[in-house]
Amino acid sequence: DGGITQSPKYLFRKEGQNVTLSCEQNLNHDAMYWYRQDPGQGLRLIYYSQIVNDFQKGDIAEGYSVSREKKESFPLTVTSAQKNPTAFYLCASSLDRGRLKAGELFFGEGSRLTVL
Amino acid sequence: KNEVEQSPQNLTAQEGEFITINCSYSVGISALHWLQQHPGGGIVSLFMLSSGKKKHGRLIATINIQEKHSSLHITASHPRDSAVYICAVHSGGGADGLTFGKGTHLIIQP
């Protein structure tokens, strides 16, 4: 079945370490997104990509990095520069139908990162 | 940037009750999404709508573009409907044009 796979589901990190969260989709979607979810807040956009080898910063990109070497894959690295990385991270994808239209969103199951 | 307000923040109801969750936004949009987040964290898209009304099983979503308001209704609610329901609006402007509400935490008691 088509969908989005995130891994790992749970991750623990020591302060000062970089960690990479995986996101893979087999939906043939052009657009992929990374969101961060904190208790009591709406999802906030970290990075997004509309095409291979191109990505843009979202609202809270500081301390994060991404790559888009393949259409199917959009990994997120949480660097040691991210001051408060403990959060729930969600990857999503959609058909990018153009700037004035929105495609249906597909989400992964999320990755919960805890900094020890 | 669009402001999205959901109400109520928390809702506890008995099995079988009719449920309504509301979403208001401040700026014109091209589409509105209703999402369901399971206790484990995964999110499923329930509806995407830009006008009128959509129905899927016991779920109904409506939108009033003039009033900048949408509602999600659940008929004959069941404990398995317990989840967080999130409204998100697309204001156009590309892939970064989505704004999410904080969610409504729904608990259906047997």
mmCIF file with all atom_site columns, C-alpha atoms in Angstrom:
data_model
loop_
_atom_site.group_PDB
_atom_site.id
_atom_site.type_symbol
_atom_site.label_atom_id
_atom_site.label_alt_id
_atom_site.label_comp_id
_atom_site.label_asym_id
_atom_site.label_entity_id
_atom_site.label_seq_id
_atom_site.pdbx_PDB_ins_code
_atom_site.Cartn_x
_atom_site.Cartn_y
_atom_site.Cartn_z
_atom_site.occupancy
_atom_site.B_iso_or_equiv
_atom_site.pdbx_formal_charge
_atom_site.auth_seq_id
_atom_site.auth_comp_id
_atom_site.auth_asym_id
_atom_site.auth_atom_id
_atom_site.pdbx_PDB_model_num
ATOM 1   C CA . ASP A 1 1   ? 0.000   0.000  0.000  1.00 0.00 ? 1   ASP A CA 1
ATOM 2   C CA . GLY A 1 2   ? 1.126   3.550  -0.672 1.00 0.00 ? 2   GLY A CA 1
ATOM 3   C CA . GLY A 1 3   ? 2.042   5.741  2.232  1.00 0.00 ? 3   GLY A CA 1
ATOM 4   C CA . ILE A 1 4   ? 4.672   7.542  4.257  1.00 0.00 ? 4   ILE A CA 1
ATOM 5   C CA . THR A 1 5   ? 7.114   5.743  6.530  1.00 0.00 ? 5   THR A CA 1
ATOM 6   C CA . GLN A 1 6   ? 8.907   7.541  9.319  1.00 0.00 ? 6   GLN A CA 1
ATOM 7   C CA . SER A 1 7   ? 11.668  6.055  11.439 1.00 0.00 ? 7   SER A CA 1
ATOM 8   C CA . PRO A 1 8   ? 12.538  5.702  14.166 1.00 0.00 ? 8   PRO A CA 1
ATOM 9   C CA . LYS A 1 9   ? 9.281   6.069  16.100 1.00 0.00 ? 9   LYS A CA 1
ATOM 10  C CA . TYR A 1 10  ? 11.143  6.897  19.310 1.00 0.00 ? 10  TYR A CA 1
ATOM 11  C CA . LEU A 1 11  ? 14.621  8.384  19.584 1.00 0.00 ? 11  LEU A CA 1
ATOM 12  C CA . PHE A 1 12  ? 16.715  9.505  22.520 1.00 0.00 ? 12  PHE A CA 1
ATOM 13  C CA . ARG A 1 13  ? 19.602  11.867 22.085 1.00 0.00 ? 13  ARG A CA 1
ATOM 14  C CA . LYS A 1 14  ? 22.259  13.251 24.322 1.00 0.00 ? 14  LYS A CA 1
ATOM 15  C CA . GLU A 1 15  ? 22.901  16.965 24.258 1.00 0.00 ? 15  GLU A CA 1
ATOM 16  C CA . GLY A 1 16  ? 25.404  17.907 21.587 1.00 0.00 ? 16  GLY A CA 1
ATOM 17  C CA . GLN A 1 17  ? 24.535  15.043 19.245 1.00 0.00 ? 17  GLN A CA 1
ATOM 18  C CA . ASN A 1 18  ? 23.058  15.327 15.785 1.00 0.00 ? 18  ASN A CA 1
ATOM 19  C CA . VAL A 1 19  ? 20.269  12.914 14.903 1.00 0.00 ? 19  VAL A CA 1
ATOM 20  C CA . THR A 1 20  ? 18.596  12.163 11.592 1.00 0.00 ? 20  THR A CA 1
ATOM 21  C CA . LEU A 1 21  ? 14.927  11.269 11.196 1.00 0.00 ? 21  LEU A CA 1
ATOM 22  C CA . SER A 1 22  ? 13.959  9.294  8.124  1.00 0.00 ? 22  SER A CA 1
ATOM 23  C CA . CYS A 1 23  ? 10.927  9.955  5.920  1.00 0.00 ? 23  CYS A CA 1
ATOM 24  C CA . GLU A 1 24  ? 10.154  7.836  2.851  1.00 0.00 ? 24  GLU A CA 1
ATOM 25  C CA . GLN A 1 25  ? 7.060   7.981  0.628  1.00 0.00 ? 25  GLN A CA 1
ATOM 26  C CA . ASN A 1 26  ? 5.911   5.772  -2.252 1.00 0.00 ? 26  ASN A CA 1
ATOM 27  C CA . LEU A 1 27  ? 3.001   7.983  -3.312 1.00 0.00 ? 27  LEU A CA 1
ATOM 28  C CA . ASN A 1 28  ? 4.942   9.670  -6.121 1.00 0.00 ? 28  ASN A CA 1
ATOM 29  C CA . HIS A 1 29  ? 4.250   13.023 -4.480 1.00 0.00 ? 29  HIS A CA 1
ATOM 30  C CA . ASP A 1 30  ? 6.312   16.034 -5.430 1.00 0.00 ? 30  ASP A CA 1
ATOM 31  C CA . ALA A 1 31  ? 5.910   18.002 -2.188 1.00 0.00 ? 31  ALA A CA 1
ATOM 32  C CA . MET A 1 32  ? 7.227   16.857 1.177  1.00 0.00 ? 32  MET A CA 1
ATOM 33  C CA . TYR A 1 33  ? 7.159   18.630 4.529  1.00 0.00 ? 33  TYR A CA 1
ATOM 34  C CA . TRP A 1 34  ? 8.571   18.371 8.030  1.00 0.00 ? 34  TRP A CA 1
ATOM 35  C CA . TYR A 1 35  ? 6.508   19.638 10.959 1.00 0.00 ? 35  TYR A CA 1
ATOM 36  C CA . ARG A 1 36  ? 7.177   19.920 14.638 1.00 0.00 ? 36  ARG A CA 1
ATOM 37  C CA . GLN A 1 37  ? 4.406   19.426 17.197 1.00 0.00 ? 37  GLN A CA 1
ATOM 38  C CA . ASP A 1 38  ? 4.635   20.636 20.781 1.00 0.00 ? 38  ASP A CA 1
ATOM 39  C CA . PRO A 1 39  ? 1.951   20.232 23.466 1.00 0.00 ? 39  PRO A CA 1
ATOM 40  C CA . GLY A 1 40  ? -0.802  22.842 23.158 1.00 0.00 ? 40  GLY A CA 1
ATOM 41  C CA . GLN A 1 41  ? 0.476   24.198 19.855 1.00 0.00 ? 41  GLN A CA 1
ATOM 42  C CA . GLY A 1 42  ? -0.436  23.724 16.236 1.00 0.00 ? 42  GLY A CA 1
ATOM 43  C CA . LEU A 1 43  ? 1.961   22.013 13.855 1.00 0.00 ? 43  LEU A CA 1
ATOM 44  C CA . ARG A 1 44  ? 4.800   24.284 12.802 1.00 0.00 ? 44  ARG A CA 1
ATOM 45  C CA . LEU A 1 45  ? 6.637   23.972 9.495  1.00 0.00 ? 45  LEU A CA 1
ATOM 46  C CA . ILE A 1 46  ? 10.365  23.278 9.677  1.00 0.00 ? 46  ILE A CA 1
ATOM 47  C CA . TYR A 1 47  ? 11.302  22.682 6.023  1.00 0.00 ? 47  TYR A CA 1
ATOM 48  C CA . TYR A 1 48  ? 9.525   21.779 2.828  1.00 0.00 ? 48  TYR A CA 1
ATOM 49  C CA . SER A 1 49  ? 10.512  20.608 -0.624 1.00 0.00 ? 49  SER A CA 1
ATOM 50  C CA . GLN A 1 50  ? 8.563   20.817 -3.859 1.00 0.00 ? 50  GLN A CA 1
ATOM 51  C CA . ILE A 1 51  ? 11.094  19.115 -6.119 1.00 0.00 ? 51  ILE A CA 1
ATOM 52  C CA . VAL A 1 52  ? 14.219  16.988 -5.944 1.00 0.00 ? 52  VAL A CA 1
ATOM 53  C CA . ASN A 1 53  ? 17.386  18.868 -4.975 1.00 0.00 ? 53  ASN A CA 1
ATOM 54  C CA . ASP A 1 54  ? 15.418  21.894 -3.801 1.00 0.00 ? 54  ASP A CA 1
ATOM 55  C CA . PHE A 1 55  ? 13.975  22.814 -0.411 1.00 0.00 ? 55  PHE A CA 1
ATOM 56  C CA . GLN A 1 56  ? 12.907  25.903 1.511  1.00 0.00 ? 56  GLN A CA 1
ATOM 57  C CA . LYS A 1 57  ? 12.975  26.934 5.137  1.00 0.00 ? 57  LYS A CA 1
ATOM 58  C CA . GLY A 1 58  ? 9.731   27.021 7.029  1.00 0.00 ? 58  GLY A CA 1
ATOM 59  C CA . ASP A 1 59  ? 8.855   29.038 10.107 1.00 0.00 ? 59  ASP A CA 1
ATOM 60  C CA . ILE A 1 60  ? 11.253  27.294 12.529 1.00 0.00 ? 60  ILE A CA 1
ATOM 61  C CA . ALA A 1 61  ? 14.198  26.042 10.436 1.00 0.00 ? 61  ALA A CA 1
ATOM 62  C CA . GLU A 1 62  ? 16.984  27.125 12.796 1.00 0.00 ? 62  GLU A CA 1
ATOM 63  C CA . GLY A 1 63  ? 18.894  24.140 14.148 1.00 0.00 ? 63  GLY A CA 1
ATOM 64  C CA . TYR A 1 64  ? 17.579  21.762 11.487 1.00 0.00 ? 64  TYR A CA 1
ATOM 65  C CA . SER A 1 65  ? 18.799  20.624 8.074  1.00 0.00 ? 65  SER A CA 1
ATOM 66  C CA . VAL A 1 66  ? 17.285  18.545 5.270  1.00 0.00 ? 66  VAL A CA 1
ATOM 67  C CA . SER A 1 67  ? 18.167  17.016 1.922  1.00 0.00 ? 67  SER A CA 1
ATOM 68  C CA . ARG A 1 68  ? 16.089  15.899 -1.073 1.00 0.00 ? 68  ARG A CA 1
ATOM 69  C CA . GLU A 1 69  ? 18.340  13.738 -3.215 1.00 0.00 ? 69  GLU A CA 1
ATOM 70  C CA . LYS A 1 70  ? 15.502  11.425 -4.246 1.00 0.00 ? 70  LYS A CA 1
ATOM 71  C CA . LYS A 1 71  ? 11.803  12.110 -4.807 1.00 0.00 ? 71  LYS A CA 1
ATOM 72  C CA . GLU A 1 72  ? 10.885  9.417  -2.290 1.00 0.00 ? 72  GLU A CA 1
ATOM 73  C CA . SER A 1 73  ? 13.097  10.548 0.578  1.00 0.00 ? 73  SER A CA 1
ATOM 74  C CA . PHE A 1 74  ? 13.250  13.692 2.735  1.00 0.00 ? 74  PHE A CA 1
ATOM 75  C CA . PRO A 1 75  ? 15.400  13.123 5.840  1.00 0.00 ? 75  PRO A CA 1
ATOM 76  C CA . LEU A 1 76  ? 15.535  15.679 8.649  1.00 0.00 ? 76  LEU A CA 1
ATOM 77  C CA . THR A 1 77  ? 18.658  16.225 10.753 1.00 0.00 ? 77  THR A CA 1
ATOM 78  C CA . VAL A 1 78  ? 18.222  17.782 14.169 1.00 0.00 ? 78  VAL A CA 1
ATOM 79  C CA . THR A 1 79  ? 21.543  19.410 14.897 1.00 0.00 ? 79  THR A CA 1
ATOM 80  C CA . SER A 1 80  ? 23.165  20.314 18.193 1.00 0.00 ? 80  SER A CA 1
ATOM 81  C CA . ALA A 1 81  ? 22.320  23.939 17.378 1.00 0.00 ? 81  ALA A CA 1
ATOM 82  C CA . GLN A 1 82  ? 18.620  23.267 18.018 1.00 0.00 ? 82  GLN A CA 1
ATOM 83  C CA . LYS A 1 83  ? 18.163  24.538 21.571 1.00 0.00 ? 83  LYS A CA 1
ATOM 84  C CA . ASN A 1 84  ? 14.974  22.717 22.437 1.00 0.00 ? 84  ASN A CA 1
ATOM 85  C CA . PRO A 1 85  ? 14.747  19.625 20.229 1.00 0.00 ? 85  PRO A CA 1
ATOM 86  C CA . THR A 1 86  ? 12.477  17.476 22.401 1.00 0.00 ? 86  THR A CA 1
ATOM 87  C CA . ALA A 1 87  ? 9.264   17.252 20.382 1.00 0.00 ? 87  ALA A CA 1
ATOM 88  C CA . PHE A 1 88  ? 7.111   15.127 18.109 1.00 0.00 ? 88  PHE A CA 1
ATOM 89  C CA . TYR A 1 89  ? 8.129   15.355 14.449 1.00 0.00 ? 89  TYR A CA 1
ATOM 90  C CA . LEU A 1 90  ? 5.773   14.649 11.568 1.00 0.00 ? 90  LEU A CA 1
ATOM 91  C CA . CYS A 1 91  ? 6.582   14.199 7.910  1.00 0.00 ? 91  CYS A CA 1
ATOM 92  C CA . ALA A 1 92  ? 3.927   14.813 5.275  1.00 0.00 ? 92  ALA A CA 1
ATOM 93  C CA . SER A 1 93  ? 3.563   14.800 1.524  1.00 0.00 ? 93  SER A CA 1
ATOM 94  C CA . SER A 1 94  ? 1.101   16.043 -1.053 1.00 0.00 ? 94  SER A CA 1
ATOM 95  C CA . LEU A 1 95  ? 0.599   16.407 -4.770 1.00 0.00 ? 95  LEU A CA 1
ATOM 96  C CA . ASP A 1 96  ? 1.755   19.921 -5.476 1.00 0.00 ? 96  ASP A CA 1
ATOM 97  C CA . ARG A 1 97  ? -0.984  21.175 -7.730 1.00 0.00 ? 97  ARG A CA 1
ATOM 98  C CA . GLY A 1 98  ? 0.305   24.667 -7.985 1.00 0.00 ? 98  GLY A CA 1
ATOM 99  C CA . ARG A 1 99  ? 0.512   27.745 -5.889 1.00 0.00 ? 99  ARG A CA 1
ATOM 100 C CA . LEU A 1 100 ? -3.225  28.382 -5.589 1.00 0.00 ? 100 LEU A CA 1
ATOM 101 C CA . LYS A 1 101 ? -4.432  24.872 -4.895 1.00 0.00 ? 101 LYS A CA 1
ATOM 102 C CA . ALA A 1 102 ? -3.802  22.413 -2.125 1.00 0.00 ? 102 ALA A CA 1
ATOM 103 C CA . GLY A 1 103 ? -3.485  18.687 -2.507 1.00 0.00 ? 103 GLY A CA 1
ATOM 104 C CA . GLU A 1 104 ? -4.691  16.233 0.062  1.00 0.00 ? 104 GLU A CA 1
ATOM 105 C CA . LEU A 1 105 ? -2.159  15.769 2.808  1.00 0.00 ? 105 LEU A CA 1
ATOM 106 C CA . PHE A 1 106 ? -0.638  12.437 3.781  1.00 0.00 ? 106 PHE A CA 1
ATOM 107 C CA . PHE A 1 107 ? 1.208   12.095 7.076  1.00 0.00 ? 107 PHE A CA 1
ATOM 108 C CA . GLY A 1 108 ? 3.588   9.598  8.571  1.00 0.00 ? 108 GLY A CA 1
ATOM 109 C CA . GLU A 1 109 ? 3.178   8.110  12.040 1.00 0.00 ? 109 GLU A CA 1
ATOM 110 C CA . GLY A 1 110 ? 5.648   10.552 13.543 1.00 0.00 ? 110 GLY A CA 1
ATOM 111 C CA . SER A 1 111 ? 8.930   10.361 15.433 1.00 0.00 ? 111 SER A CA 1
ATOM 112 C CA . ARG A 1 112 ? 9.197   11.333 19.080 1.00 0.00 ? 112 ARG A CA 1
ATOM 113 C CA . LEU A 1 113 ? 12.613  12.769 19.945 1.00 0.00 ? 113 LEU A CA 1
ATOM 114 C CA . THR A 1 114 ? 13.700  13.144 23.548 1.00 0.00 ? 114 THR A CA 1
ATOM 115 C CA . VAL A 1 115 ? 16.913  14.858 24.567 1.00 0.00 ? 115 VAL A CA 1
ATOM 116 C CA . LEU A 1 116 ? 18.419  13.423 27.737 1.00 0.00 ? 116 LEU A CA 1
ATOM 117 C CA . LYS B 2 1   ? -0.382  34.867 8.256  1.00 0.00 ? 1   LYS B CA 1
ATOM 118 C CA . ASN B 2 2   ? -3.721  33.220 8.786  1.00 0.00 ? 2   ASN B CA 1
ATOM 119 C CA . GLU B 2 3   ? -4.999  32.778 12.334 1.00 0.00 ? 3   GLU B CA 1
ATOM 120 C CA . VAL B 2 4   ? -6.875  29.529 12.961 1.00 0.00 ? 4   VAL B CA 1
ATOM 121 C CA . GLU B 2 5   ? -9.045  29.074 16.053 1.00 0.00 ? 5   GLU B CA 1
ATOM 122 C CA . GLN B 2 6   ? -10.674 25.816 17.018 1.00 0.00 ? 6   GLN B CA 1
ATOM 123 C CA . SER B 2 7   ? -13.382 25.244 19.588 1.00 0.00 ? 7   SER B CA 1
ATOM 124 C CA . PRO B 2 8   ? -13.798 23.591 21.910 1.00 0.00 ? 8   PRO B CA 1
ATOM 125 C CA . GLN B 2 9   ? -10.244 22.712 22.950 1.00 0.00 ? 9   GLN B CA 1
ATOM 126 C CA . ASN B 2 10  ? -11.479 19.661 24.841 1.00 0.00 ? 10  ASN B CA 1
ATOM 127 C CA . LEU B 2 11  ? -14.727 17.757 24.526 1.00 0.00 ? 11  LEU B CA 1
ATOM 128 C CA . THR B 2 12  ? -15.978 14.737 26.445 1.00 0.00 ? 12  THR B CA 1
ATOM 129 C CA . ALA B 2 13  ? -19.244 13.129 25.360 1.00 0.00 ? 13  ALA B CA 1
ATOM 130 C CA . GLN B 2 14  ? -21.198 9.926  25.735 1.00 0.00 ? 14  GLN B CA 1
ATOM 131 C CA . GLU B 2 15  ? -21.350 7.278  23.057 1.00 0.00 ? 15  GLU B CA 1
ATOM 132 C CA . GLY B 2 16  ? -24.071 8.032  20.537 1.00 0.00 ? 16  GLY B CA 1
ATOM 133 C CA . GLU B 2 17  ? -24.028 11.802 20.943 1.00 0.00 ? 17  GLU B CA 1
ATOM 134 C CA . PHE B 2 18  ? -23.842 14.192 17.993 1.00 0.00 ? 18  PHE B CA 1
ATOM 135 C CA . ILE B 2 19  ? -20.495 15.996 18.025 1.00 0.00 ? 19  ILE B CA 1
ATOM 136 C CA . THR B 2 20  ? -19.623 19.383 16.523 1.00 0.00 ? 20  THR B CA 1
ATOM 137 C CA . ILE B 2 21  ? -16.127 20.850 16.321 1.00 0.00 ? 21  ILE B CA 1
ATOM 138 C CA . ASN B 2 22  ? -15.666 24.363 14.996 1.00 0.00 ? 22  ASN B CA 1
ATOM 139 C CA . CYS B 2 23  ? -12.877 26.111 13.106 1.00 0.00 ? 23  CYS B CA 1
ATOM 140 C CA . SER B 2 24  ? -12.594 29.815 12.299 1.00 0.00 ? 24  SER B CA 1
ATOM 141 C CA . TYR B 2 25  ? -9.897  31.532 10.294 1.00 0.00 ? 25  TYR B CA 1
ATOM 142 C CA . SER B 2 26  ? -8.984  35.141 9.646  1.00 0.00 ? 26  SER B CA 1
ATOM 143 C CA . VAL B 2 27  ? -7.907  35.370 5.996  1.00 0.00 ? 27  VAL B CA 1
ATOM 144 C CA . GLY B 2 28  ? -9.384  34.022 2.767  1.00 0.00 ? 28  GLY B CA 1
ATOM 145 C CA . ILE B 2 29  ? -8.300  30.512 1.865  1.00 0.00 ? 29  ILE B CA 1
ATOM 146 C CA . SER B 2 30  ? -8.107  28.158 -1.102 1.00 0.00 ? 30  SER B CA 1
ATOM 147 C CA . ALA B 2 31  ? -8.825  25.005 0.917  1.00 0.00 ? 31  ALA B CA 1
ATOM 148 C CA . LEU B 2 32  ? -9.439  23.728 4.435  1.00 0.00 ? 32  LEU B CA 1
ATOM 149 C CA . HIS B 2 33  ? -8.378  20.369 5.827  1.00 0.00 ? 33  HIS B CA 1
ATOM 150 C CA . TRP B 2 34  ? -9.795  18.374 8.695  1.00 0.00 ? 34  TRP B CA 1
ATOM 151 C CA . LEU B 2 35  ? -7.283  15.939 10.153 1.00 0.00 ? 35  LEU B CA 1
ATOM 152 C CA . GLN B 2 36  ? -7.533  13.237 12.808 1.00 0.00 ? 36  GLN B CA 1
ATOM 153 C CA . GLN B 2 37  ? -4.590  12.494 15.075 1.00 0.00 ? 37  GLN B CA 1
ATOM 154 C CA . HIS B 2 38  ? -4.654  9.113  16.787 1.00 0.00 ? 38  HIS B CA 1
ATOM 155 C CA . PRO B 2 39  ? -3.344  8.604  20.339 1.00 0.00 ? 39  PRO B CA 1
ATOM 156 C CA . GLY B 2 40  ? -0.159  7.116  18.868 1.00 0.00 ? 40  GLY B CA 1
ATOM 157 C CA . GLY B 2 41  ? 0.504   10.351 17.000 1.00 0.00 ? 41  GLY B CA 1
ATOM 158 C CA . GLY B 2 42  ? -0.176  9.452  13.376 1.00 0.00 ? 42  GLY B CA 1
ATOM 159 C CA . ILE B 2 43  ? -2.389  11.843 11.428 1.00 0.00 ? 43  ILE B CA 1
ATOM 160 C CA . VAL B 2 44  ? -5.017  10.940 8.862  1.00 0.00 ? 44  VAL B CA 1
ATOM 161 C CA . SER B 2 45  ? -6.606  13.383 6.471  1.00 0.00 ? 45  SER B CA 1
ATOM 162 C CA . LEU B 2 46  ? -10.394 13.273 6.823  1.00 0.00 ? 46  LEU B CA 1
ATOM 163 C CA . PHE B 2 47  ? -11.533 15.981 4.438  1.00 0.00 ? 47  PHE B CA 1
ATOM 164 C CA . MET B 2 48  ? -10.233 18.661 2.156  1.00 0.00 ? 48  MET B CA 1
ATOM 165 C CA . LEU B 2 49  ? -12.858 21.178 1.120  1.00 0.00 ? 49  LEU B CA 1
ATOM 166 C CA . SER B 2 50  ? -13.101 24.596 -0.430 1.00 0.00 ? 50  SER B CA 1
ATOM 167 C CA . SER B 2 51  ? -16.882 25.044 -0.463 1.00 0.00 ? 51  SER B CA 1
ATOM 168 C CA . GLY B 2 52  ? -20.137 23.452 0.648  1.00 0.00 ? 52  GLY B CA 1
ATOM 169 C CA . LYS B 2 53  ? -20.271 20.144 2.428  1.00 0.00 ? 53  LYS B CA 1
ATOM 170 C CA . LYS B 2 54  ? -18.663 16.714 2.320  1.00 0.00 ? 54  LYS B CA 1
ATOM 171 C CA . LYS B 2 55  ? -19.749 13.469 3.968  1.00 0.00 ? 55  LYS B CA 1
ATOM 172 C CA . HIS B 2 56  ? -17.882 10.281 4.659  1.00 0.00 ? 56  HIS B CA 1
ATOM 173 C CA . GLY B 2 57  ? -19.607 7.663  6.748  1.00 0.00 ? 57  GLY B CA 1
ATOM 174 C CA . ARG B 2 58  ? -20.574 9.255  10.069 1.00 0.00 ? 58  ARG B CA 1
ATOM 175 C CA . LEU B 2 59  ? -18.424 12.330 9.448  1.00 0.00 ? 59  LEU B CA 1
ATOM 176 C CA . ILE B 2 60  ? -19.696 15.529 7.865  1.00 0.00 ? 60  ILE B CA 1
ATOM 177 C CA . ALA B 2 61  ? -17.639 18.648 7.130  1.00 0.00 ? 61  ALA B CA 1
ATOM 178 C CA . THR B 2 62  ? -19.088 21.983 6.136  1.00 0.00 ? 62  THR B CA 1
ATOM 179 C CA . ILE B 2 63  ? -17.524 25.291 5.238  1.00 0.00 ? 63  ILE B CA 1
ATOM 180 C CA . ASN B 2 64  ? -18.905 28.824 4.944  1.00 0.00 ? 64  ASN B CA 1
ATOM 181 C CA . ILE B 2 65  ? -16.442 30.867 2.938  1.00 0.00 ? 65  ILE B CA 1
ATOM 182 C CA . GLN B 2 66  ? -18.174 34.191 3.612  1.00 0.00 ? 66  GLN B CA 1
ATOM 183 C CA . GLU B 2 67  ? -18.126 33.671 7.371  1.00 0.00 ? 67  GLU B CA 1
ATOM 184 C CA . LYS B 2 68  ? -14.634 32.067 7.333  1.00 0.00 ? 68  LYS B CA 1
ATOM 185 C CA . HIS B 2 69  ? -15.907 29.145 9.365  1.00 0.00 ? 69  HIS B CA 1
ATOM 186 C CA . SER B 2 70  ? -15.971 25.370 9.103  1.00 0.00 ? 70  SER B CA 1
ATOM 187 C CA . SER B 2 71  ? -17.523 22.652 11.218 1.00 0.00 ? 71  SER B CA 1
ATOM 188 C CA . LEU B 2 72  ? -16.812 18.956 11.598 1.00 0.00 ? 72  LEU B CA 1
ATOM 189 C CA . HIS B 2 73  ? -19.741 16.841 12.750 1.00 0.00 ? 73  HIS B CA 1
ATOM 190 C CA . ILE B 2 74  ? -19.713 13.273 14.001 1.00 0.00 ? 74  ILE B CA 1
ATOM 191 C CA . THR B 2 75  ? -23.028 11.444 14.116 1.00 0.00 ? 75  THR B CA 1
ATOM 192 C CA . ALA B 2 76  ? -23.657 8.464  16.418 1.00 0.00 ? 76  ALA B CA 1
ATOM 193 C CA . SER B 2 77  ? -20.265 8.961  18.088 1.00 0.00 ? 77  SER B CA 1
ATOM 194 C CA . HIS B 2 78  ? -18.301 5.924  19.218 1.00 0.00 ? 78  HIS B CA 1
ATOM 195 C CA . PRO B 2 79  ? -15.319 5.478  21.575 1.00 0.00 ? 79  PRO B CA 1
ATOM 196 C CA . ARG B 2 80  ? -13.103 4.769  18.566 1.00 0.00 ? 80  ARG B CA 1
ATOM 197 C CA . ASP B 2 81  ? -13.748 8.375  17.458 1.00 0.00 ? 81  ASP B CA 1
ATOM 198 C CA . SER B 2 82  ? -11.668 9.531  20.443 1.00 0.00 ? 82  SER B CA 1
ATOM 199 C CA . ALA B 2 83  ? -8.771  11.475 18.970 1.00 0.00 ? 83  ALA B CA 1
ATOM 200 C CA . VAL B 2 84  ? -7.454  14.977 18.385 1.00 0.00 ? 84  VAL B CA 1
ATOM 201 C CA . TYR B 2 85  ? -9.140  16.714 15.455 1.00 0.00 ? 85  TYR B CA 1
ATOM 202 C CA . ILE B 2 86  ? -7.089  19.374 13.710 1.00 0.00 ? 86  ILE B CA 1
ATOM 203 C CA . CYS B 2 87  ? -8.224  22.059 11.309 1.00 0.00 ? 87  CYS B CA 1
ATOM 204 C CA . ALA B 2 88  ? -5.680  23.378 8.791  1.00 0.00 ? 88  ALA B CA 1
ATOM 205 C CA . VAL B 2 89  ? -6.177  26.097 6.199  1.00 0.00 ? 89  VAL B CA 1
ATOM 206 C CA . HIS B 2 90  ? -4.339  26.648 2.959  1.00 0.00 ? 90  HIS B CA 1
ATOM 207 C CA . SER B 2 91  ? -3.983  30.311 2.144  1.00 0.00 ? 91  SER B CA 1
ATOM 208 C CA . GLY B 2 92  ? -2.343  29.719 -1.204 1.00 0.00 ? 92  GLY B CA 1
ATOM 209 C CA . GLY B 2 93  ? 1.151   31.011 -1.819 1.00 0.00 ? 93  GLY B CA 1
ATOM 210 C CA . GLY B 2 94  ? 2.694   27.621 -2.278 1.00 0.00 ? 94  GLY B CA 1
ATOM 211 C CA . ALA B 2 95  ? 3.637   24.690 -0.114 1.00 0.00 ? 95  ALA B CA 1
ATOM 212 C CA . ASP B 2 96  ? 4.261   26.839 2.950  1.00 0.00 ? 96  ASP B CA 1
ATOM 213 C CA . GLY B 2 97  ? 0.770   28.316 2.950  1.00 0.00 ? 97  GLY B CA 1
ATOM 214 C CA . LEU B 2 98  ? -0.698  25.924 5.539  1.00 0.00 ? 98  LEU B CA 1
ATOM 215 C CA . THR B 2 99  ? -1.692  27.086 9.011  1.00 0.00 ? 99  THR B CA 1
ATOM 216 C CA . PHE B 2 100 ? -2.799  24.589 11.634 1.00 0.00 ? 100 PHE B CA 1
ATOM 217 C CA . GLY B 2 101 ? -5.171  24.987 14.544 1.00 0.00 ? 101 GLY B CA 1
ATOM 218 C CA . LYS B 2 102 ? -4.167  23.703 17.970 1.00 0.00 ? 102 LYS B CA 1
ATOM 219 C CA . GLY B 2 103 ? -6.611  20.822 17.783 1.00 0.00 ? 103 GLY B CA 1
ATOM 220 C CA . THR B 2 104 ? -9.694  19.626 19.639 1.00 0.00 ? 104 THR B CA 1
ATOM 221 C CA . HIS B 2 105 ? -9.189  16.702 21.998 1.00 0.00 ? 105 HIS B CA 1
ATOM 222 C CA . LEU B 2 106 ? -12.315 14.525 21.809 1.00 0.00 ? 106 LEU B CA 1
ATOM 223 C CA . ILE B 2 107 ? -13.092 11.718 24.239 1.00 0.00 ? 107 ILE B CA 1
ATOM 224 C CA . ILE B 2 108 ? -16.156 9.530  23.689 1.00 0.00 ? 108 ILE B CA 1
ATOM 225 C CA . GLN B 2 109 ? -17.087 7.554  26.754 1.00 0.00 ? 109 GLN B CA 1
ATOM 226 C CA . PRO B 2 110 ? -18.920 4.208  26.435 1.00 0.00 ? 110 PRO B CA 1
#
